[in-house]
Short mmCIF file of C-alpha atoms in Angstrom, two decimals:
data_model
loop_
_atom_site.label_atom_id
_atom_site.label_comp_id
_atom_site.label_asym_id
_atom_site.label_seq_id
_atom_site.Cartn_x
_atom_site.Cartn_y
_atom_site.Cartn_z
CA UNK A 20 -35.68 -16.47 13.54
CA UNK A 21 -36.79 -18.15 10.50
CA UNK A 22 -35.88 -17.45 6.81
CA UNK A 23 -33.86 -18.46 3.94
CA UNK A 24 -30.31 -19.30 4.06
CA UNK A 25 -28.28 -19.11 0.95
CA UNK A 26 -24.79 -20.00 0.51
CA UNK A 27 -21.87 -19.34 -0.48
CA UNK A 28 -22.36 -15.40 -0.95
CA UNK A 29 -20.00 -15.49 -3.88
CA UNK A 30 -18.85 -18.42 -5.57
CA UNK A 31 -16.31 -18.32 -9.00
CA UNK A 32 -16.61 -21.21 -11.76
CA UNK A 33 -14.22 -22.40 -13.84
CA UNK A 34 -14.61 -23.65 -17.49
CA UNK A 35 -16.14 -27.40 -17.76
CA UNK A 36 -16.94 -27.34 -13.54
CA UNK A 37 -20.75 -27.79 -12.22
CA UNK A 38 -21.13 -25.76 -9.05
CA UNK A 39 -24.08 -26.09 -6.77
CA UNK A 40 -25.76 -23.38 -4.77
CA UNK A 41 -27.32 -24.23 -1.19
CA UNK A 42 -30.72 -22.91 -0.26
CA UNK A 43 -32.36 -24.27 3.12
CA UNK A 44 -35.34 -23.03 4.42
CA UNK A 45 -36.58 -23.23 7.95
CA UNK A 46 -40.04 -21.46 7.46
CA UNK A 47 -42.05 -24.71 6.72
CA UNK A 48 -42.76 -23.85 3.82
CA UNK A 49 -43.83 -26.18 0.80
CA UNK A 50 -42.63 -24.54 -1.87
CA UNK A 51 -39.32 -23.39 -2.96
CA UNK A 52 -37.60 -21.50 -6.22
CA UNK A 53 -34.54 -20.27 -8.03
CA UNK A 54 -34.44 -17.50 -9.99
CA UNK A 55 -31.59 -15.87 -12.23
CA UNK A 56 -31.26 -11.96 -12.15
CA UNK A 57 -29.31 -9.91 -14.70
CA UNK A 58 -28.56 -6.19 -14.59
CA UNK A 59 -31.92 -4.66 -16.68
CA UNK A 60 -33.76 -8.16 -16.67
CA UNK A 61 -35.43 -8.60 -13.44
CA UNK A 62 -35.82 -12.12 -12.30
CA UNK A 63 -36.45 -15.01 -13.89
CA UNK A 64 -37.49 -18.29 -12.97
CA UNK A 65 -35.06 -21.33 -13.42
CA UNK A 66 -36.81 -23.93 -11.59
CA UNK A 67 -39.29 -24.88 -9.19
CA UNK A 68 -40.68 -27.50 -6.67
CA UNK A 69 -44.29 -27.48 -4.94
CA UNK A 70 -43.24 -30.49 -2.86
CA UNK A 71 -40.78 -32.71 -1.76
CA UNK A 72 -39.30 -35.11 -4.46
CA UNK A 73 -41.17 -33.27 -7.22
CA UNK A 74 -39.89 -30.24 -9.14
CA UNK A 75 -40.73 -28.66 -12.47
CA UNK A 76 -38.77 -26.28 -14.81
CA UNK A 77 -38.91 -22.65 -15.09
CA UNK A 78 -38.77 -20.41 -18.07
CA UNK A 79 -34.28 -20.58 -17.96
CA UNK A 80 -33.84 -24.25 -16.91
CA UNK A 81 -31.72 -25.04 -19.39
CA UNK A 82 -28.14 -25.69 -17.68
CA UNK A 83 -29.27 -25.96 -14.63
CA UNK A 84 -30.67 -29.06 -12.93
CA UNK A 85 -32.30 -29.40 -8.98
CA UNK A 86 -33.40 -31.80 -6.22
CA UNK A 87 -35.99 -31.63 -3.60
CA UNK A 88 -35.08 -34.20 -1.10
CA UNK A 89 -35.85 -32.96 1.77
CA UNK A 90 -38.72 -30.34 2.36
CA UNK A 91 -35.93 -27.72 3.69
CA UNK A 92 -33.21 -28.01 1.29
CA UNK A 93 -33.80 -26.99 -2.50
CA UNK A 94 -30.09 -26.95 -4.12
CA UNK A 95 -29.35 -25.46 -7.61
CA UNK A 96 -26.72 -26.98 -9.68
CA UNK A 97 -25.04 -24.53 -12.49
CA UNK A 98 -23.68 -27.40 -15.09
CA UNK A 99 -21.13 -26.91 -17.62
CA UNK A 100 -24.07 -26.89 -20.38
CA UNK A 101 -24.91 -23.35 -19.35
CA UNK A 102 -22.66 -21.12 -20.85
CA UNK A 103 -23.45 -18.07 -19.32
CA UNK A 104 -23.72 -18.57 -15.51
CA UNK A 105 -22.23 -15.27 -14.08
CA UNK A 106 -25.23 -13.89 -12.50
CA UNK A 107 -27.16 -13.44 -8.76
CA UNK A 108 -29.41 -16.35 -7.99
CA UNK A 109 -31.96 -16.14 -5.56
CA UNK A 110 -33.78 -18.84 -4.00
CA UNK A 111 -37.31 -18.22 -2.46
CA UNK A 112 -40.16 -20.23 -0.47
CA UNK A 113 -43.93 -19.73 0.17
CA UNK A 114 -46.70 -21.67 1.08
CA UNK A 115 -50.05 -21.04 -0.44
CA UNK A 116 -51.58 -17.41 -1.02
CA UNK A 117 -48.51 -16.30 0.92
CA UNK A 118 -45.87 -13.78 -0.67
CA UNK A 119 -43.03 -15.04 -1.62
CA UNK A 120 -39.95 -14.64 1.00
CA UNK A 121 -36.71 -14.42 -0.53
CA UNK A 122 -33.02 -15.39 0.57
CA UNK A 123 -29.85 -12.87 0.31
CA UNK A 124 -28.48 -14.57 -2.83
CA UNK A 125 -25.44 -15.74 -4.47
CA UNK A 126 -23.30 -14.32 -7.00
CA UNK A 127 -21.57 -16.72 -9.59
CA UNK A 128 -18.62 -15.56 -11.48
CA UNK A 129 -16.68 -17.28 -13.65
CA UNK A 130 -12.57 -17.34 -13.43
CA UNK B 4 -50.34 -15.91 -19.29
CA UNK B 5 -48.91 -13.28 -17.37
CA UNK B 6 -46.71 -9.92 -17.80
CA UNK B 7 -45.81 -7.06 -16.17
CA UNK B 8 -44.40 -3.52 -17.34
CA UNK B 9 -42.30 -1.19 -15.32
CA UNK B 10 -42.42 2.08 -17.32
CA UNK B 11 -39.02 3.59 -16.01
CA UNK B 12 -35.34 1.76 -15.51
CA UNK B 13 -34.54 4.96 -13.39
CA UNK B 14 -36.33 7.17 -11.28
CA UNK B 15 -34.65 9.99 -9.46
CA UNK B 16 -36.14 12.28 -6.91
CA UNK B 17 -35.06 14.59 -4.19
CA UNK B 18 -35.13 13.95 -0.90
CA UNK B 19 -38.92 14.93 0.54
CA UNK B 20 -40.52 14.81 -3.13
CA UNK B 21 -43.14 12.63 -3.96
CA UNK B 22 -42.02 9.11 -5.31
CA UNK B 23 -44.19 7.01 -8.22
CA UNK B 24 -42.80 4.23 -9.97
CA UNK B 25 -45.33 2.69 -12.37
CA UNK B 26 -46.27 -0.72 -13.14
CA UNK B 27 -48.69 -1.95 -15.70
CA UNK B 28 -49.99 -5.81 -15.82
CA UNK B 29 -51.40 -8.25 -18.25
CA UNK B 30 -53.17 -11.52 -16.59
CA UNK B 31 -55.56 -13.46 -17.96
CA UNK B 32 -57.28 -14.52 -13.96
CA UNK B 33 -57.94 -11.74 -11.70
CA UNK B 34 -54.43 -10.90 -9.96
CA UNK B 35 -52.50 -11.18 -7.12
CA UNK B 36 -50.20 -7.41 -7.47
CA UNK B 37 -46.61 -7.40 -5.24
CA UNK B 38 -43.94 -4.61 -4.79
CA UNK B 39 -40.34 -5.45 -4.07
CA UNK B 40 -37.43 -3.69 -2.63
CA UNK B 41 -33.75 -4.71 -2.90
CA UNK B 42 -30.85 -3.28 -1.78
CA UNK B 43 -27.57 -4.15 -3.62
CA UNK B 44 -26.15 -7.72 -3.24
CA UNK B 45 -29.39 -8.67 -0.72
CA UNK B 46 -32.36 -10.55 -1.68
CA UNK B 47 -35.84 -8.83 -2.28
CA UNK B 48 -38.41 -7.75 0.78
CA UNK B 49 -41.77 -7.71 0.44
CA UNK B 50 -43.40 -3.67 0.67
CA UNK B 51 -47.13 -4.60 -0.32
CA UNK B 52 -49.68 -7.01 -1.72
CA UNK B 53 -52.70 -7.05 -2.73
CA UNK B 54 -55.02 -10.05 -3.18
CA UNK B 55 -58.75 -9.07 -2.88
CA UNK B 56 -60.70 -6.33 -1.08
CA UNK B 57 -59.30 -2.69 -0.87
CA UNK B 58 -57.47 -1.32 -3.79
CA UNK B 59 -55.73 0.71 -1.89
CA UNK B 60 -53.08 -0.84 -0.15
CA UNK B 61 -50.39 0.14 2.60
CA UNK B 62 -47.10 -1.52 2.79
CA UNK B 63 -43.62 -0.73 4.78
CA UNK B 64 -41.87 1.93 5.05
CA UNK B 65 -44.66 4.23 4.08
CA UNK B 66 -45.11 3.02 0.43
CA UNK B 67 -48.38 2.25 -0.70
CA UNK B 68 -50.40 1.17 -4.00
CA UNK B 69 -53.14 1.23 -5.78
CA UNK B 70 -54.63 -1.02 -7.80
CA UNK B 71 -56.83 -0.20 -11.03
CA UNK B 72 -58.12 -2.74 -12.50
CA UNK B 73 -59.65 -0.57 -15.63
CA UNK B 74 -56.08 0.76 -16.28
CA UNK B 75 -54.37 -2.56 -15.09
CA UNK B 76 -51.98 -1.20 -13.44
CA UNK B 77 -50.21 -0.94 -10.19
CA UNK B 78 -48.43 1.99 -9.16
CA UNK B 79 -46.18 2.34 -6.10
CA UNK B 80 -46.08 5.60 -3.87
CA UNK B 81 -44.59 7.46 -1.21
CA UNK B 82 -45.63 10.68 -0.12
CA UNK B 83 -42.35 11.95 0.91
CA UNK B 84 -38.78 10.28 -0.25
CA UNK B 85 -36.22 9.72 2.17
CA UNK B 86 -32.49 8.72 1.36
CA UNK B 87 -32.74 5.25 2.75
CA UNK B 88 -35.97 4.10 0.08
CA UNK B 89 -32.77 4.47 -2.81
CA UNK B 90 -32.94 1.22 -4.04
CA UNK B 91 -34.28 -1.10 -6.97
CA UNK B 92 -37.89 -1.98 -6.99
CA UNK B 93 -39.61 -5.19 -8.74
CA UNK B 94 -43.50 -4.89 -9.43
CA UNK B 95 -44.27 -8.62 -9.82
CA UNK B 96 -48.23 -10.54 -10.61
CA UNK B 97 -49.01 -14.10 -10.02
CA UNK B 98 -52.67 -15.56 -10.97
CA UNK B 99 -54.88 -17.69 -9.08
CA UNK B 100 -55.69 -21.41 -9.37
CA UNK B 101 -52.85 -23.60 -10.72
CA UNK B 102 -50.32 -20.60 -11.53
CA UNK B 103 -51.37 -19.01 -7.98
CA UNK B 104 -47.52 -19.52 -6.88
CA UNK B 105 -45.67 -18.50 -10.29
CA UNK B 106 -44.63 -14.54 -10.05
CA UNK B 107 -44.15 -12.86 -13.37
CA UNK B 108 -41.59 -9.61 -12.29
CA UNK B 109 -41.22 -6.11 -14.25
CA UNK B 110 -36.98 -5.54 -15.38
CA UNK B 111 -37.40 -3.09 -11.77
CA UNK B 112 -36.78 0.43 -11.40
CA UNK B 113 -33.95 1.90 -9.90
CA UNK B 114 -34.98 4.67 -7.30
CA UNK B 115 -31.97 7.26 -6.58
CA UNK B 116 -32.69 9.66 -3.83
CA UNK B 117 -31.31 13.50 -4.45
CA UNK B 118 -30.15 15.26 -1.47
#
């Protein structure tokens, strides 16, 4: 079956460490994004890439930095600039005037 | 620019009562409307969309929506609530053209089901 495939499901941070989140896709789709959801906030968009090689920031990008290399694979690194990262990130594909399909997530904490 | 109000952070009804959770939009290009679900610690699934054409539209799970463009809004329904549709829904807009990919979501409302 095709779909989105995020990993880890949880992953813990310490002070000072970049982690990166892995999102693959095997829908075909061209284009891919992370968003950052908070308890009361609904999502928001970090970053976001219409095709391969190109990508373009979101309204939270700050922190965070991405890479499009393949058309599949869209992964989101959480650098030690961001100083809040504990939150569930969701990465998401579509091609156009589709809906957007949606992986299961990770959660970042921070130890 | 686009933005989207979900009037309601919690919504509870009992079990075979009518569910509405609202949602109001602002776009400046004619819209494309989406409901959400999520259950905890998933991602979201898609209920309905709609694009063009007939206003009123049928998703999943016997939700649907209609969309009034004179009252720009968006408001999810179910005839009857079961115990499974407890969950947290997202109301989210994206325009057309350039932006047609970028969804703008509400905060969500979180539906609790009363036996």
């Amino acid at each position: 079956d095709g779909g989105i495939t995020q990993s880890p499901k949880y992953l813990f941070r310490k002070e000072g460490q970049n982690v990166t989140l892995s999102c693959e896709q095997n829908l075909n789709h061209d284009a891919m994004y992370w968003y950052r959801q908070d308890p009361g906030q609904g999502l928001r968009l970090i970053y976001y890439s219409q095709i391969v090689n190109d990508f373009q920031k979101g309204d939270i990008a700050e922190g965070y930095s991405v890479s499009r290399e393949k058309k599949e694979s869209f992964p989101l690194t959480v650098t030690s600039a961001q100083k809040n990262p504990t939150a569930f990130y969701l990465c998401a594909s579509t091609v156009l005037n589709q809906p957007q399909h949606f992986g299961d997530g990770t959660r970042l904490s921070i130890l | 620019a686009q933005s989207v109000t979900q009037l309601g952070s919690h919504v509870s009804v009992s079990e075979g009562a009518l569910v509405l959770l609202r949602c109001n939009y602002s776009s400046s290009v004619p819209p494309y409307l989406f409901w959400y679900v999520q259950y905890p610690n998933q991602g979201l699934q898609l209920l309905l969309k709609y694009t063009t054409g007939a206003t009123l539209v049928k998703g999943i799970n016997g939700f649907e929506a209609e969309f009034k463009k004179s009252e720009t809004s968006f408001h999810l329904t179910k005839p009857s609530a079961h115990m499974s549709d407890a969950a947290e829904y997202f109301c989210a807009v994206s325009g057309l053209g350039g932006s047609a990919r970028q969804l703008t979501f509400g905060s969500g409302t979180q539906l609790t089901v009363l036996p």
